[in-house]
PDB file of C-alpha atoms and ligand atoms in Angstrom:
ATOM      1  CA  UNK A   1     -14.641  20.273  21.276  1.00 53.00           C
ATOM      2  CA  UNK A   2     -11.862  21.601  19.332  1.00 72.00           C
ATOM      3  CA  UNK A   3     -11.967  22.082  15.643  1.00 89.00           C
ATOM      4  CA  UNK A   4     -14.120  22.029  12.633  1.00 93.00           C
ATOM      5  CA  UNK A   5     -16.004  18.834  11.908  1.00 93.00           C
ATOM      6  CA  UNK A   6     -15.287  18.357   7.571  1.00 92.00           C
ATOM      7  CA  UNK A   7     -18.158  16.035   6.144  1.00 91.00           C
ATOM      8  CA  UNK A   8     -17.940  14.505   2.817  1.00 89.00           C
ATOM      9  CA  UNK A   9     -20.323  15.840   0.732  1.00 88.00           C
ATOM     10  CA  UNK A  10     -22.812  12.574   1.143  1.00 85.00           C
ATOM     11  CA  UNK A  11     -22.279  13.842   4.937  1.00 87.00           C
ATOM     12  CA  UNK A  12     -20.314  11.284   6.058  1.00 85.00           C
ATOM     13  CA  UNK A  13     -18.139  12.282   8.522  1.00 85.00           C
ATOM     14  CA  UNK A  14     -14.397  12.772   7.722  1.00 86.00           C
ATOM     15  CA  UNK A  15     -12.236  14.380   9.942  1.00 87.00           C
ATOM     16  CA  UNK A  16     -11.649  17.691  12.433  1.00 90.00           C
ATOM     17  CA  UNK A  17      -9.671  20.660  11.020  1.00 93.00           C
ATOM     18  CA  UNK A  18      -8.424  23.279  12.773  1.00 93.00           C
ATOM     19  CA  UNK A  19     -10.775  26.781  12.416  1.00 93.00           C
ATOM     20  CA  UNK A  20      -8.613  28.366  10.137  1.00 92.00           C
ATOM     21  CA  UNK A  21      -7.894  25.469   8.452  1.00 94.00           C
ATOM     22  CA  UNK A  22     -11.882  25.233   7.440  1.00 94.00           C
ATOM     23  CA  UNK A  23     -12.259  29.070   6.936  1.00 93.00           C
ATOM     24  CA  UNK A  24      -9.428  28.387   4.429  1.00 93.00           C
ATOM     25  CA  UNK A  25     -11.678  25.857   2.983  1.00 93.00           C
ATOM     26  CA  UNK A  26     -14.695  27.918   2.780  1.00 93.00           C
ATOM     27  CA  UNK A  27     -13.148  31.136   1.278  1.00 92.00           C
ATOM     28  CA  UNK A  28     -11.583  28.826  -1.392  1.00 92.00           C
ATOM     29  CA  UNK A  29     -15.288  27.135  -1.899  1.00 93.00           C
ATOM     30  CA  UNK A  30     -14.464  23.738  -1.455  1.00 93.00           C
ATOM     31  CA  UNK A  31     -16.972  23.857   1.246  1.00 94.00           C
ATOM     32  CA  UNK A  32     -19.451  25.178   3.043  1.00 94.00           C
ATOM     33  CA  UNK A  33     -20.838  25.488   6.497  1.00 93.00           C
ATOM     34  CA  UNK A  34     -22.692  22.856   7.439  1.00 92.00           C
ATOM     35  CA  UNK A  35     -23.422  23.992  11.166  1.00 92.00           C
ATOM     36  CA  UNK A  36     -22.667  27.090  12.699  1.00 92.00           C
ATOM     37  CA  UNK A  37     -22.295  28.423  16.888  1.00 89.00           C
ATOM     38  CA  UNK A  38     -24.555  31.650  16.048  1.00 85.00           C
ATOM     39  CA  UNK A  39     -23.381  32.541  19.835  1.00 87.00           C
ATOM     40  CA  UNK A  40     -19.826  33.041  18.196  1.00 86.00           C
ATOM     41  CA  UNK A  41     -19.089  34.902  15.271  1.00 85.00           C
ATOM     42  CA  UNK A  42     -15.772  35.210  13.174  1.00 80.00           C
ATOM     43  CA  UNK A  43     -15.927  38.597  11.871  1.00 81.00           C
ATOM     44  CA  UNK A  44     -19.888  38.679  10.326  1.00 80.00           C
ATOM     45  CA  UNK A  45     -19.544  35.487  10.202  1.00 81.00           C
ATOM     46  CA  UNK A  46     -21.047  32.906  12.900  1.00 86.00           C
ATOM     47  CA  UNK A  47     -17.878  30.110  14.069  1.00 91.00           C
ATOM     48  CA  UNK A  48     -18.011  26.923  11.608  1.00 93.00           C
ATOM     49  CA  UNK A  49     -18.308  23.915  13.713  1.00 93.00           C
ATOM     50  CA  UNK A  50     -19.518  21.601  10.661  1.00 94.00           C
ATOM     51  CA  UNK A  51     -18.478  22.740   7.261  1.00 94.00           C
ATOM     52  CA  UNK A  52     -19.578  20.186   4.091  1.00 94.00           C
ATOM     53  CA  UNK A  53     -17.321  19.792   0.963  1.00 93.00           C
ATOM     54  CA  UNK A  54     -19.018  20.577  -2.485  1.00 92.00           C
ATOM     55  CA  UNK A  55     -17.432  17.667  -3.979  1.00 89.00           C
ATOM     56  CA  UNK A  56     -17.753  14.409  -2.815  1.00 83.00           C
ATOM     57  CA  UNK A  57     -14.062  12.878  -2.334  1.00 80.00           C
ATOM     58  CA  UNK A  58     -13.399   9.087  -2.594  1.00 72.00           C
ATOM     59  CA  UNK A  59     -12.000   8.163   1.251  1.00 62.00           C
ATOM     60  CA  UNK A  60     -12.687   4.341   0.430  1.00 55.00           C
ATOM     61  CA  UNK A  61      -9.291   3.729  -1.083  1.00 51.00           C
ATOM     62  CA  UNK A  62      -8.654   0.613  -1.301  1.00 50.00           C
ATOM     63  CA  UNK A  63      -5.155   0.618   0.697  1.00 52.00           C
ATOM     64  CA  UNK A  64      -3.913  -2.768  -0.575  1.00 54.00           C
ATOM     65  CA  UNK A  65      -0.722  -4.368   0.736  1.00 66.00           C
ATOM     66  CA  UNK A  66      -0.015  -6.049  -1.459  1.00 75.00           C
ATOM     67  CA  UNK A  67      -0.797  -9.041  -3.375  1.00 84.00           C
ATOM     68  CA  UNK A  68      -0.484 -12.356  -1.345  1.00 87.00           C
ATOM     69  CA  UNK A  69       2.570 -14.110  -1.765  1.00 92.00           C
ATOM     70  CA  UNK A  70       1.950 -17.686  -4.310  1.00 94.00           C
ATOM     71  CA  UNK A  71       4.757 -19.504  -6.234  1.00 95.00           C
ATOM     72  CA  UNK A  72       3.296 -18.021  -9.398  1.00 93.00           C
ATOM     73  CA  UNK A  73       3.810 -14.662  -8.211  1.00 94.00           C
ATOM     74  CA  UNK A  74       7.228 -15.703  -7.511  1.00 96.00           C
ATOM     75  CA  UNK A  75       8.059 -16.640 -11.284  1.00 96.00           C
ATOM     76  CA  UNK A  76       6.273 -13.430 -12.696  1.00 93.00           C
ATOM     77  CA  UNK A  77       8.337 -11.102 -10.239  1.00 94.00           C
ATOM     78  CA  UNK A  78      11.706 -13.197 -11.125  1.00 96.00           C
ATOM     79  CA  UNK A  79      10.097 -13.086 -14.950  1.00 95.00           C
ATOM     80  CA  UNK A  80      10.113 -16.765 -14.694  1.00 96.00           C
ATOM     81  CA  UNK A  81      14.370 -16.768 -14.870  1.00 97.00           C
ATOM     82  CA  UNK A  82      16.146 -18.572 -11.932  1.00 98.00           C
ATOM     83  CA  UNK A  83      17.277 -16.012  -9.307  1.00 97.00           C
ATOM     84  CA  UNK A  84      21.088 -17.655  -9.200  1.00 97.00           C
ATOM     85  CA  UNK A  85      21.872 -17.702 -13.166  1.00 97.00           C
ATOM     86  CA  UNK A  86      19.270 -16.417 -15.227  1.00 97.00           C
ATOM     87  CA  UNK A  87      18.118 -19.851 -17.055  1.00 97.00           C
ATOM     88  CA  UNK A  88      13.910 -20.295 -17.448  1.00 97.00           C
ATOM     89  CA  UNK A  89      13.041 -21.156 -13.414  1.00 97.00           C
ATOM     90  CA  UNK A  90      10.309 -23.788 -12.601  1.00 96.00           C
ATOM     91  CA  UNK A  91      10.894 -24.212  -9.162  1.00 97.00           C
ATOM     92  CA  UNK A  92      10.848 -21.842  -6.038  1.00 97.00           C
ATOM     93  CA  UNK A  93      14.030 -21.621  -4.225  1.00 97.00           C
ATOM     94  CA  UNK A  94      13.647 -20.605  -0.108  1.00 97.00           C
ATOM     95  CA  UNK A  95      16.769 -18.495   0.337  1.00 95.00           C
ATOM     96  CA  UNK A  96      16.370 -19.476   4.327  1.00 94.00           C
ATOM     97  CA  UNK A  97      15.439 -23.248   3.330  1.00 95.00           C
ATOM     98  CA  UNK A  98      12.412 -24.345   4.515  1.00 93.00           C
ATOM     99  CA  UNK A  99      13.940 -26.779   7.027  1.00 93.00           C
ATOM    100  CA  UNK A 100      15.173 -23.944   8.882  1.00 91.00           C
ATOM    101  CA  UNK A 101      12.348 -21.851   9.600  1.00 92.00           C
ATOM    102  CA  UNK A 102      12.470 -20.133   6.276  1.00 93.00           C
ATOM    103  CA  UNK A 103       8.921 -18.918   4.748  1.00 93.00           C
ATOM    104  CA  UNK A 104       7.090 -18.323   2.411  1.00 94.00           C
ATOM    105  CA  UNK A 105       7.209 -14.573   1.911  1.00 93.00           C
ATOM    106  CA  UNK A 106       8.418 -12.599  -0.945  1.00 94.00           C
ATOM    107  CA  UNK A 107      11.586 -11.325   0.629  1.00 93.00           C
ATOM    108  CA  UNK A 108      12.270 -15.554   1.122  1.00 96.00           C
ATOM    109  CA  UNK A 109      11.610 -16.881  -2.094  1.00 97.00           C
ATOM    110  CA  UNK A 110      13.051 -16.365  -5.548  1.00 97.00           C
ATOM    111  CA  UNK A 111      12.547 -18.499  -8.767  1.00 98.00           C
ATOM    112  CA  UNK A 112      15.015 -20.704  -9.403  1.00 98.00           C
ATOM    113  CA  UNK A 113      16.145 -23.675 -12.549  1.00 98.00           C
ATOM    114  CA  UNK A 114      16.180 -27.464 -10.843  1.00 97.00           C
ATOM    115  CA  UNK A 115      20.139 -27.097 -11.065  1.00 97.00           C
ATOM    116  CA  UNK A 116      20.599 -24.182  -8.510  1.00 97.00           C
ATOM    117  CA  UNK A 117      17.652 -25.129  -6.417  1.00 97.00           C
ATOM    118  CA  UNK A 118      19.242 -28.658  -6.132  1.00 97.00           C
ATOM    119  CA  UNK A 119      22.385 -27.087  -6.038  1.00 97.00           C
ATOM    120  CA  UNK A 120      21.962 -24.950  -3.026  1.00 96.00           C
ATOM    121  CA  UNK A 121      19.804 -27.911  -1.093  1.00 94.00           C
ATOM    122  CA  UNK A 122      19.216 -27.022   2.580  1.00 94.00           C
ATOM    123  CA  UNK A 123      21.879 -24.402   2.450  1.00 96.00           C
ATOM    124  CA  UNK A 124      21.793 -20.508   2.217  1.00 95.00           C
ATOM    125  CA  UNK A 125      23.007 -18.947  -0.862  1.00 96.00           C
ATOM    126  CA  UNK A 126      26.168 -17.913   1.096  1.00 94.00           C
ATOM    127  CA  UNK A 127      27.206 -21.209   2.629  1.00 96.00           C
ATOM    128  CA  UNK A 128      26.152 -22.630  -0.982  1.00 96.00           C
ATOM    129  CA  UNK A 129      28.742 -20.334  -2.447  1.00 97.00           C
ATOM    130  CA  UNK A 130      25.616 -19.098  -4.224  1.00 97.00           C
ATOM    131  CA  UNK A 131      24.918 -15.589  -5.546  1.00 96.00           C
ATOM    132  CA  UNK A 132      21.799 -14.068  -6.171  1.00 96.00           C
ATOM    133  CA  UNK A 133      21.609 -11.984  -9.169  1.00 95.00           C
ATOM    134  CA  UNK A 134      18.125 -10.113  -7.840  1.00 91.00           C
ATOM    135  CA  UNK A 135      16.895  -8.810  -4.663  1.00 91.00           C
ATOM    136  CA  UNK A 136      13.967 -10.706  -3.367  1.00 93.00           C
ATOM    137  CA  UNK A 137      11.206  -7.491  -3.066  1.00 90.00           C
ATOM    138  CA  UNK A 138       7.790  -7.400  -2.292  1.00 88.00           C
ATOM    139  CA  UNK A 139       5.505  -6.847  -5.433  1.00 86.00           C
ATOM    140  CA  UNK A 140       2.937  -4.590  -6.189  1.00 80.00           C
ATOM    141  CA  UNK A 141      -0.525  -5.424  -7.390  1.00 76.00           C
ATOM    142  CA  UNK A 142       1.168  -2.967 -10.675  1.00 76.00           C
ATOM    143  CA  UNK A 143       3.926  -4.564 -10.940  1.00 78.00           C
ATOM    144  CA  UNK A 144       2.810  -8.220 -11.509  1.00 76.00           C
ATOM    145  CA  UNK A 145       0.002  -7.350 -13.628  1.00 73.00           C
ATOM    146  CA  UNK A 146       0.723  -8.765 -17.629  1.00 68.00           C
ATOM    147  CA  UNK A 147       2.253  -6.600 -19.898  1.00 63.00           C
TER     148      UNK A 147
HETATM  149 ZN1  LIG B 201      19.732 -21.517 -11.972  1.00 54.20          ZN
END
């Protein structure tokens, strides 16, 4: 096997680094060896094959996508103004309407007032003649969080 084994320093496993990448790590402390081939040695030194951090680092991030797309989420994005012309929204507008296949995802869906969502019907904005003043983005869990 190739490599240096790093473990967390609750010795969970975390990933292989090359050799000199973990000799690296040991002459800047950050770890320390863990395991060693004593039938090799790297200088006085016998080869790493396990090397331990000193501080425990937090792998378990929480890699979100995203929140889930709802129709409040919509208005907070849109700040709860109509995507078309900026009057309070309280409906959801599907830029590919609904009776065409269009979903409900972020990038489909913008707030909209009664008059442009009636307006626009079963249309896209562009055979509606309709412009949309935003651009329909996915949110972050940051981003729609109250101010
Ligand atoms: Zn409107």
């Amino acid at each position: 096997m190739s490599g240096v084994l790093v473990l967390n320093a609750d010795l969970g496993p975390l990933h292989r680094v090359s050799l000199r990448h973990a000799i690296r790590m040991l002459l800047r402390q950050v770890a320390v060896v863990h395991e060693a081939d004593h039938d090799r040695a790297i200088g006085a030194y016998p080869k790493p094959t396990v090397v331990r951090l000193v501080h425990y680092v937090v792998t378990r991030w929480r890699h979100s996508r995203g929140p889930a797309w709802s129709r409040s989420g919509v208005h907070a994005r849109d700040g709860h103004r109509c995507g078309y012309c900026g009057r309070p929204a309280y409906t959801i507008d599907h830029i590919v309407p609904r009776s065409r296949g269009g979903l409900n995802t972020w990038l489909n869906t913008v707030a909209a007032c009664g008059v442009c969502n009636q307006r626009k019907a079963d249309r896209t904005p562009a055979e509606a003649g309709m412009t949309l003043r935003i651009v329909p983005s996915a949110p972050t869990w940051y981003s729609l969080a109250p101010r």
